[in-house]
Amino acid sequence: MSKSVKIISKNNKAYYNYFILETYEAGIVLTGSEIKAIRQSGLSLDESYVTFKNAEVFLLNAHIAQYHEANIFNHEPKRTRKLLLHKKEIFKLKKKAEEKSLTIIPTKAYFKGSHVKIEIALSRGKKLFDKRQTIKERDLQRDLLKMKKDFNNRR
């Protein structure tokens, strides 16, 4: 029995600025007002990143707008949030990140059933020429699709 997946937010800058090597699914610890705010207006993963503290994983700079109905019990929009991973995954990620000087970034946030999950990726930063190559490939794909569409419309 598979749970339904509804994407909340994608970090498109991550795919432009980094080579994605491996991805992991992590749970996230949230308060009630944060869940309601995510359901209402979503969350932003731009400029957010993952860090380690005492064998735990934390998400920093992820923005969740305040929930207006929460009054004084509201949350701070850019607070540090704990990610939930298995201990083996945490040690594996930490070892690879330190060993090969890689970065861990969130790429996607989604609902899996009623739970919010964050997809984090082990990634390496792109150089300027890599970014130019990505743009070139994207433009080529767009042109090919356009030519294919034109060809199908002529028939």
Coordinates of N, CA and C in Angstrom, one line a residue:
M1 N 0.8 -1.2 0.0 CA 0.0 0.0 0.0 C 0.9 1.2 0.0
S2 N 0.9 2.0 -1.1 CA 1.8 3.2 -1.2 C 1.0 4.4 -0.8
K3 N 1.7 5.3 -0.1 CA 1.0 6.5 0.4 C 1.1 7.6 -0.8
S4 N 0.1 8.4 -0.8 CA 0.1 9.5 -1.9 C 1.2 10.5 -1.5
V5 N 1.8 11.1 -2.6 CA 2.9 12.1 -2.4 C 2.4 13.3 -3.1
K6 N 2.4 14.5 -2.3 CA 2.0 15.8 -2.9 C 3.2 16.7 -2.6
I7 N 3.8 17.2 -3.7 CA 5.0 18.1 -3.6 C 4.6 19.4 -3.1
I8 N 5.3 19.9 -2.0 CA 5.0 21.2 -1.5 C 6.0 22.3 -2.1
S9 N 7.2 21.9 -2.2 CA 8.2 22.9 -2.6 C 9.4 22.2 -3.3
K10 N 10.0 22.8 -4.3 CA 11.2 22.2 -4.9 C 12.3 23.3 -4.9
N11 N 13.5 22.9 -4.7 CA 14.6 23.8 -4.7 C 15.3 23.8 -6.1
N12 N 14.8 24.5 -7.0 CA 15.3 24.5 -8.4 C 16.7 25.0 -8.5
K13 N 17.1 25.9 -7.6 CA 18.5 26.5 -7.6 C 19.5 25.4 -7.3
A14 N 19.0 24.4 -6.5 CA 20.0 23.3 -6.2 C 20.4 22.6 -7.4
Y15 N 19.5 22.3 -8.3 CA 19.9 21.6 -9.5 C 20.7 22.4 -10.5
Y16 N 20.6 23.7 -10.4 CA 21.4 24.6 -11.2 C 22.8 24.8 -10.6
N17 N 22.9 24.9 -9.3 CA 24.2 25.2 -8.7 C 25.0 24.0 -8.2
Y18 N 24.4 22.8 -8.2 CA 25.1 21.6 -7.7 C 24.9 20.4 -8.6
F19 N 25.9 19.5 -8.5 CA 25.7 18.2 -9.1 C 25.1 17.3 -7.9
I20 N 24.0 16.7 -8.2 CA 23.3 15.9 -7.1 C 23.9 14.5 -7.2
L21 N 24.5 14.0 -6.2 CA 25.1 12.7 -6.2 C 24.2 11.6 -5.6
E22 N 23.7 11.8 -4.4 CA 22.8 10.9 -3.7 C 21.7 11.7 -3.0
T23 N 20.5 11.0 -3.0 CA 19.4 11.6 -2.2 C 18.9 10.7 -1.1
Y24 N 18.4 11.4 -0.1 CA 17.9 10.7 1.1 C 16.5 11.3 1.5
E25 N 15.6 10.5 2.0 CA 14.4 11.0 2.5 C 14.4 11.2 4.0
A26 N 14.1 12.4 4.5 CA 14.2 12.6 5.9 C 12.9 13.2 6.4
G27 N 12.5 12.8 7.6 CA 11.3 13.4 8.3 C 11.8 14.7 8.9
I28 N 10.8 15.6 9.3 CA 11.2 16.9 9.9 C 10.3 17.1 11.1
V29 N 10.9 17.7 12.2 CA 10.2 18.0 13.4 C 9.6 19.4 13.3
L30 N 8.2 19.4 13.3 CA 7.5 20.7 13.1 C 6.5 20.9 14.3
T31 N 6.1 22.1 14.5 CA 5.1 22.5 15.4 C 3.7 22.5 14.7
G32 N 2.7 22.6 15.5 CA 1.3 22.6 14.9 C 1.1 23.7 13.9
S33 N 1.5 24.9 14.4 CA 1.3 26.1 13.5 C 2.1 26.0 12.2
E34 N 3.3 25.3 12.3 CA 4.1 25.2 11.1 C 3.4 24.3 10.1
I35 N 2.8 23.2 10.5 CA 2.1 22.3 9.6 C 0.9 23.0 9.0
K36 N 0.2 23.8 9.7 CA -1.0 24.5 9.2 C -0.5 25.5 8.2
A37 N 0.6 26.2 8.5 CA 1.1 27.2 7.6 C 1.6 26.6 6.3
I38 N 2.2 25.4 6.4 CA 2.7 24.7 5.2 C 1.5 24.3 4.3
R39 N 0.4 23.8 4.9 CA -0.8 23.4 4.2 C -1.4 24.6 3.5
Q40 N -1.3 25.8 4.2 CA -1.9 27.0 3.7 C -1.1 27.7 2.6
S41 N 0.2 27.9 2.9 CA 1.0 28.7 2.0 C 2.3 28.0 1.5
G42 N 2.6 26.9 2.0 CA 3.8 26.2 1.6 C 5.1 26.6 2.4
L43 N 6.2 26.2 1.9 CA 7.5 26.6 2.5 C 8.5 26.8 1.4
S44 N 9.5 27.5 1.7 CA 10.6 27.8 0.8 C 11.9 27.2 1.2
L45 N 12.5 26.5 0.3 CA 13.8 25.8 0.5 C 15.0 26.6 0.0
D46 N 14.7 27.7 -0.7 CA 15.8 28.5 -1.3 C 16.7 29.0 -0.2
E47 N 18.0 28.9 -0.4 CA 19.1 29.3 0.5 C 19.1 28.5 1.8
S48 N 18.4 27.4 1.8 CA 18.5 26.6 3.0 C 19.6 25.5 2.8
Y49 N 20.1 25.0 3.9 CA 21.1 23.9 3.9 C 21.0 23.1 5.1
V50 N 21.8 22.0 5.1 CA 21.7 21.0 6.2 C 23.1 21.0 6.9
T51 N 23.0 20.9 8.3 CA 24.2 20.8 9.1 C 24.1 19.8 10.1
F52 N 25.3 19.4 10.7 CA 25.3 18.4 11.8 C 25.7 19.0 13.1
K53 N 25.0 18.5 14.2 CA 25.4 18.9 15.5 C 25.1 17.7 16.4
N54 N 26.2 17.3 17.1 CA 26.1 16.2 18.0 C 25.4 14.9 17.4
A55 N 25.8 14.4 16.3 CA 25.2 13.2 15.7 C 23.7 13.4 15.4
E56 N 23.3 14.7 15.2 CA 21.9 15.0 14.7 C 22.0 15.9 13.5
V57 N 21.0 15.9 12.7 CA 20.9 16.6 11.4 C 19.9 17.7 11.6
F58 N 20.3 19.0 11.2 CA 19.4 20.1 11.3 C 19.3 20.8 9.9
L59 N 18.1 21.4 9.7 CA 17.8 22.1 8.5 C 17.8 23.6 8.9
L60 N 18.6 24.4 8.2 CA 18.7 25.8 8.5 C 18.2 26.7 7.4
N61 N 17.6 27.8 7.7 CA 17.2 28.8 6.7 C 16.0 28.4 5.9
A62 N 15.3 27.4 6.2 CA 14.0 27.0 5.5 C 12.9 28.0 6.0
H63 N 12.2 28.6 5.1 CA 11.2 29.6 5.5 C 9.8 29.1 5.4
I64 N 9.2 29.1 6.6 CA 7.7 28.7 6.7 C 7.0 30.0 7.2
A65 N 6.1 30.5 6.4 CA 5.4 31.7 6.7 C 4.6 31.5 8.0
Q66 N 4.4 32.6 8.8 CA 3.6 32.4 10.0 C 2.1 32.2 9.7
Y67 N 1.5 31.4 10.6 CA 0.1 31.0 10.5 C -0.7 32.1 11.3
H68 N -1.5 32.8 10.6 CA -2.2 34.0 11.2 C -3.2 33.6 12.3
E69 N -3.7 32.4 12.3 CA -4.7 32.0 13.4 C -4.0 31.6 14.7
A70 N -2.6 31.5 14.7 CA -1.9 30.9 15.8 C -1.7 32.0 16.9
N71 N -1.9 33.3 16.6 CA -1.7 34.3 17.6 C -0.3 34.3 18.3
I72 N -0.3 34.2 19.6 CA 0.9 34.3 20.4 C 1.7 32.9 20.3
F73 N 1.1 31.9 19.9 CA 1.7 30.6 19.8 C 2.3 30.3 18.5
N74 N 2.6 31.4 17.7 CA 3.1 31.2 16.4 C 4.6 30.8 16.4
H75 N 5.1 30.4 15.3 CA 6.5 29.9 15.2 C 7.4 31.0 14.6
E76 N 8.7 30.9 14.7 CA 9.6 31.8 14.0 C 9.8 31.3 12.6
P77 N 9.7 32.1 11.6 CA 9.7 31.6 10.2 C 11.0 30.9 9.7
K78 N 12.1 31.3 10.2 CA 13.4 30.7 9.7 C 14.1 30.0 10.9
R79 N 13.4 29.4 11.7 CA 14.1 28.7 12.9 C 14.8 27.4 12.4
T80 N 15.7 26.9 13.2 CA 16.4 25.7 12.9 C 15.5 24.5 13.2
R81 N 15.4 23.6 12.3 CA 14.5 22.4 12.4 C 15.2 21.1 12.3
K82 N 14.9 20.2 13.2 CA 15.6 18.9 13.3 C 15.1 18.0 12.2
L83 N 16.0 17.3 11.5 CA 15.6 16.3 10.5 C 15.8 14.9 11.1
L84 N 14.9 14.0 10.7 CA 14.9 12.7 11.3 C 15.4 11.7 10.3
L85 N 16.5 11.1 10.6 CA 17.2 10.0 9.8 C 17.6 8.9 10.7
H86 N 17.9 7.7 10.1 CA 18.4 6.6 10.9 C 19.9 7.0 11.2
K87 N 20.4 6.5 12.3 CA 21.7 6.8 12.8 C 22.8 6.3 11.7
K88 N 22.6 5.2 11.1 CA 23.5 4.8 10.1 C 23.6 5.7 8.9
E89 N 22.4 6.3 8.5 CA 22.4 7.2 7.4 C 23.1 8.5 7.8
I90 N 22.9 9.0 9.1 CA 23.6 10.2 9.5 C 25.1 10.0 9.5
F91 N 25.6 8.9 10.0 CA 27.0 8.7 10.0 C 27.6 8.6 8.6
K92 N 26.8 7.9 7.7 CA 27.3 7.8 6.3 C 27.3 9.1 5.6
L93 N 26.3 9.9 5.8 CA 26.2 11.3 5.2 C 27.4 12.1 5.8
K94 N 27.6 12.1 7.1 CA 28.6 13.0 7.7 C 30.0 12.6 7.2
K95 N 30.2 11.3 7.1 CA 31.5 10.8 6.6 C 31.8 11.2 5.2
K96 N 30.8 11.0 4.3 CA 31.0 11.4 2.9 C 31.1 12.9 2.7
A97 N 30.4 13.7 3.5 CA 30.4 15.1 3.4 C 31.8 15.7 3.8
E98 N 32.4 15.1 4.9 CA 33.7 15.6 5.4 C 34.8 15.0 4.5
E99 N 34.7 13.8 4.1 CA 35.7 13.1 3.3 C 36.0 13.8 2.0
K100 N 34.9 14.0 1.2 CA 35.0 14.5 -0.1 C 34.7 15.9 -0.3
S101 N 34.5 16.6 0.9 CA 34.1 18.0 0.9 C 32.9 18.3 0.1
L102 N 31.8 17.6 0.4 CA 30.5 17.7 -0.3 C 29.6 18.5 0.5
T103 N 28.5 19.0 -0.1 CA 27.5 19.8 0.6 C 26.2 19.0 0.7
I104 N 25.5 19.2 1.7 CA 24.2 18.6 1.9 C 23.1 19.7 1.8
I105 N 22.2 19.5 0.8 CA 21.2 20.6 0.6 C 19.8 19.9 0.5
P106 N 18.8 20.6 0.9 CA 17.4 20.1 0.6 C 17.0 20.4 -0.8
T107 N 16.4 19.4 -1.5 CA 16.0 19.5 -2.9 C 14.5 19.6 -3.0
K108 N 13.8 19.0 -2.1 CA 12.3 18.9 -2.3 C 11.7 18.7 -1.0
A109 N 10.5 19.2 -0.8 CA 9.6 19.0 0.4 C 8.3 18.5 -0.1
Y110 N 7.7 17.5 0.6 CA 6.5 16.9 0.1 C 5.7 16.3 1.3
F111 N 4.4 16.1 1.1 CA 3.6 15.3 2.0 C 3.6 13.9 1.5
K112 N 3.9 13.0 2.5 CA 3.8 11.6 2.2 C 2.8 11.0 3.2
G113 N 1.5 10.9 2.7 CA 0.4 10.6 3.6 C 0.1 11.9 4.3
S114 N 0.2 11.9 5.6 CA -0.1 13.1 6.4 C 1.2 13.7 6.9
H115 N 2.4 13.1 6.6 CA 3.7 13.5 7.2 C 4.4 14.4 6.1
V116 N 5.1 15.4 6.6 CA 6.0 16.2 5.8 C 7.4 15.5 5.7
K117 N 7.9 15.3 4.5 CA 9.2 14.8 4.3 C 10.0 15.7 3.5
I118 N 11.3 15.7 3.7 CA 12.3 16.6 3.0 C 13.3 15.6 2.3
E119 N 13.5 15.9 1.0 CA 14.5 15.1 0.3 C 15.8 15.9 0.4
I120 N 16.8 15.3 1.0 CA 18.1 16.0 1.0 C 19.1 15.3 0.1
A121 N 20.0 16.0 -0.4 CA 20.9 15.5 -1.4 C 22.4 15.8 -1.0
L122 N 23.2 14.8 -1.2 CA 24.6 14.9 -1.1 C 25.1 15.5 -2.5
S123 N 25.7 16.6 -2.5 CA 26.0 17.3 -3.7 C 27.4 18.0 -3.8
R124 N 27.8 18.2 -5.0 CA 29.1 18.9 -5.2 C 28.8 20.2 -6.0
G125 N 29.4 21.3 -5.6 CA 29.1 22.6 -6.3 C 29.6 22.6 -7.7
K126 N 28.9 23.3 -8.6 CA 29.3 23.4 -10.0 C 30.1 24.7 -10.2
K127 N 31.0 24.6 -11.1 CA 31.8 25.7 -11.5 C 31.1 26.5 -12.5
L128 N 31.6 27.7 -12.9 CA 30.9 28.5 -13.9 C 30.7 27.8 -15.2
F129 N 31.7 27.1 -15.7 CA 31.6 26.5 -17.0 C 30.6 25.3 -17.0
D130 N 30.5 24.7 -15.8 CA 29.4 23.6 -15.6 C 28.0 24.2 -15.8
K131 N 27.8 25.4 -15.2 CA 26.5 26.0 -15.2 C 26.2 26.4 -16.7
R132 N 27.2 26.9 -17.4 CA 27.0 27.2 -18.8 C 26.6 26.0 -19.6
Q133 N 27.2 24.9 -19.3 CA 26.9 23.6 -20.0 C 25.5 23.2 -19.7
T134 N 25.0 23.4 -18.5 CA 23.7 23.1 -18.1 C 22.7 23.9 -18.9
I135 N 23.0 25.2 -19.0 CA 22.1 26.1 -19.7 C 22.0 25.7 -21.2
K136 N 23.2 25.4 -21.8 CA 23.3 25.0 -23.2 C 22.4 23.7 -23.4
E137 N 22.5 22.7 -22.5 CA 21.8 21.5 -22.7 C 20.3 21.7 -22.5
R138 N 19.9 22.6 -21.6 CA 18.5 22.9 -21.4 C 17.9 23.6 -22.7
D139 N 18.7 24.5 -23.2 CA 18.2 25.2 -24.4 C 18.1 24.3 -25.6
L140 N 19.1 23.3 -25.7 CA 19.0 22.3 -26.8 C 17.8 21.5 -26.7
Q141 N 17.5 21.0 -25.5 CA 16.3 20.2 -25.2 C 15.0 20.9 -25.6
R142 N 15.0 22.2 -25.2 CA 13.8 23.1 -25.5 C 13.6 23.2 -27.0
D143 N 14.7 23.4 -27.8 CA 14.7 23.5 -29.2 C 14.2 22.2 -29.9
L144 N 14.7 21.1 -29.4 CA 14.3 19.8 -29.9 C 12.8 19.6 -29.8
L145 N 12.3 19.9 -28.6 CA 10.9 19.7 -28.3 C 10.1 20.6 -29.2
K146 N 10.5 21.8 -29.4 CA 9.8 22.8 -30.3 C 9.8 22.3 -31.7
M147 N 11.0 21.8 -32.2 CA 11.0 21.2 -33.6 C 10.1 20.0 -33.8
K148 N 10.1 19.1 -32.7 CA 9.3 17.9 -32.8 C 7.8 18.3 -32.8
K149 N 7.4 19.3 -32.0 CA 6.0 19.8 -32.0 C 5.6 20.4 -33.3
D150 N 6.5 21.2 -33.9 CA 6.3 21.8 -35.2 C 6.1 20.7 -36.3
F151 N 7.0 19.7 -36.2 CA 6.9 18.6 -37.2 C 5.6 17.9 -37.1
N152 N 5.1 17.6 -35.9 CA 3.9 16.9 -35.7 C 2.7 17.7 -36.1
N153 N 2.8 19.0 -36.0 CA 1.6 19.9 -36.4 C 1.5 20.0 -37.9
R154 N 2.6 19.8 -38.7 CA 2.6 19.9 -40.1 C 1.9 18.7 -40.8
R155 N 1.9 17.6 -40.1 CA 1.4 16.4 -40.7 C -0.1 16.5 -40.7

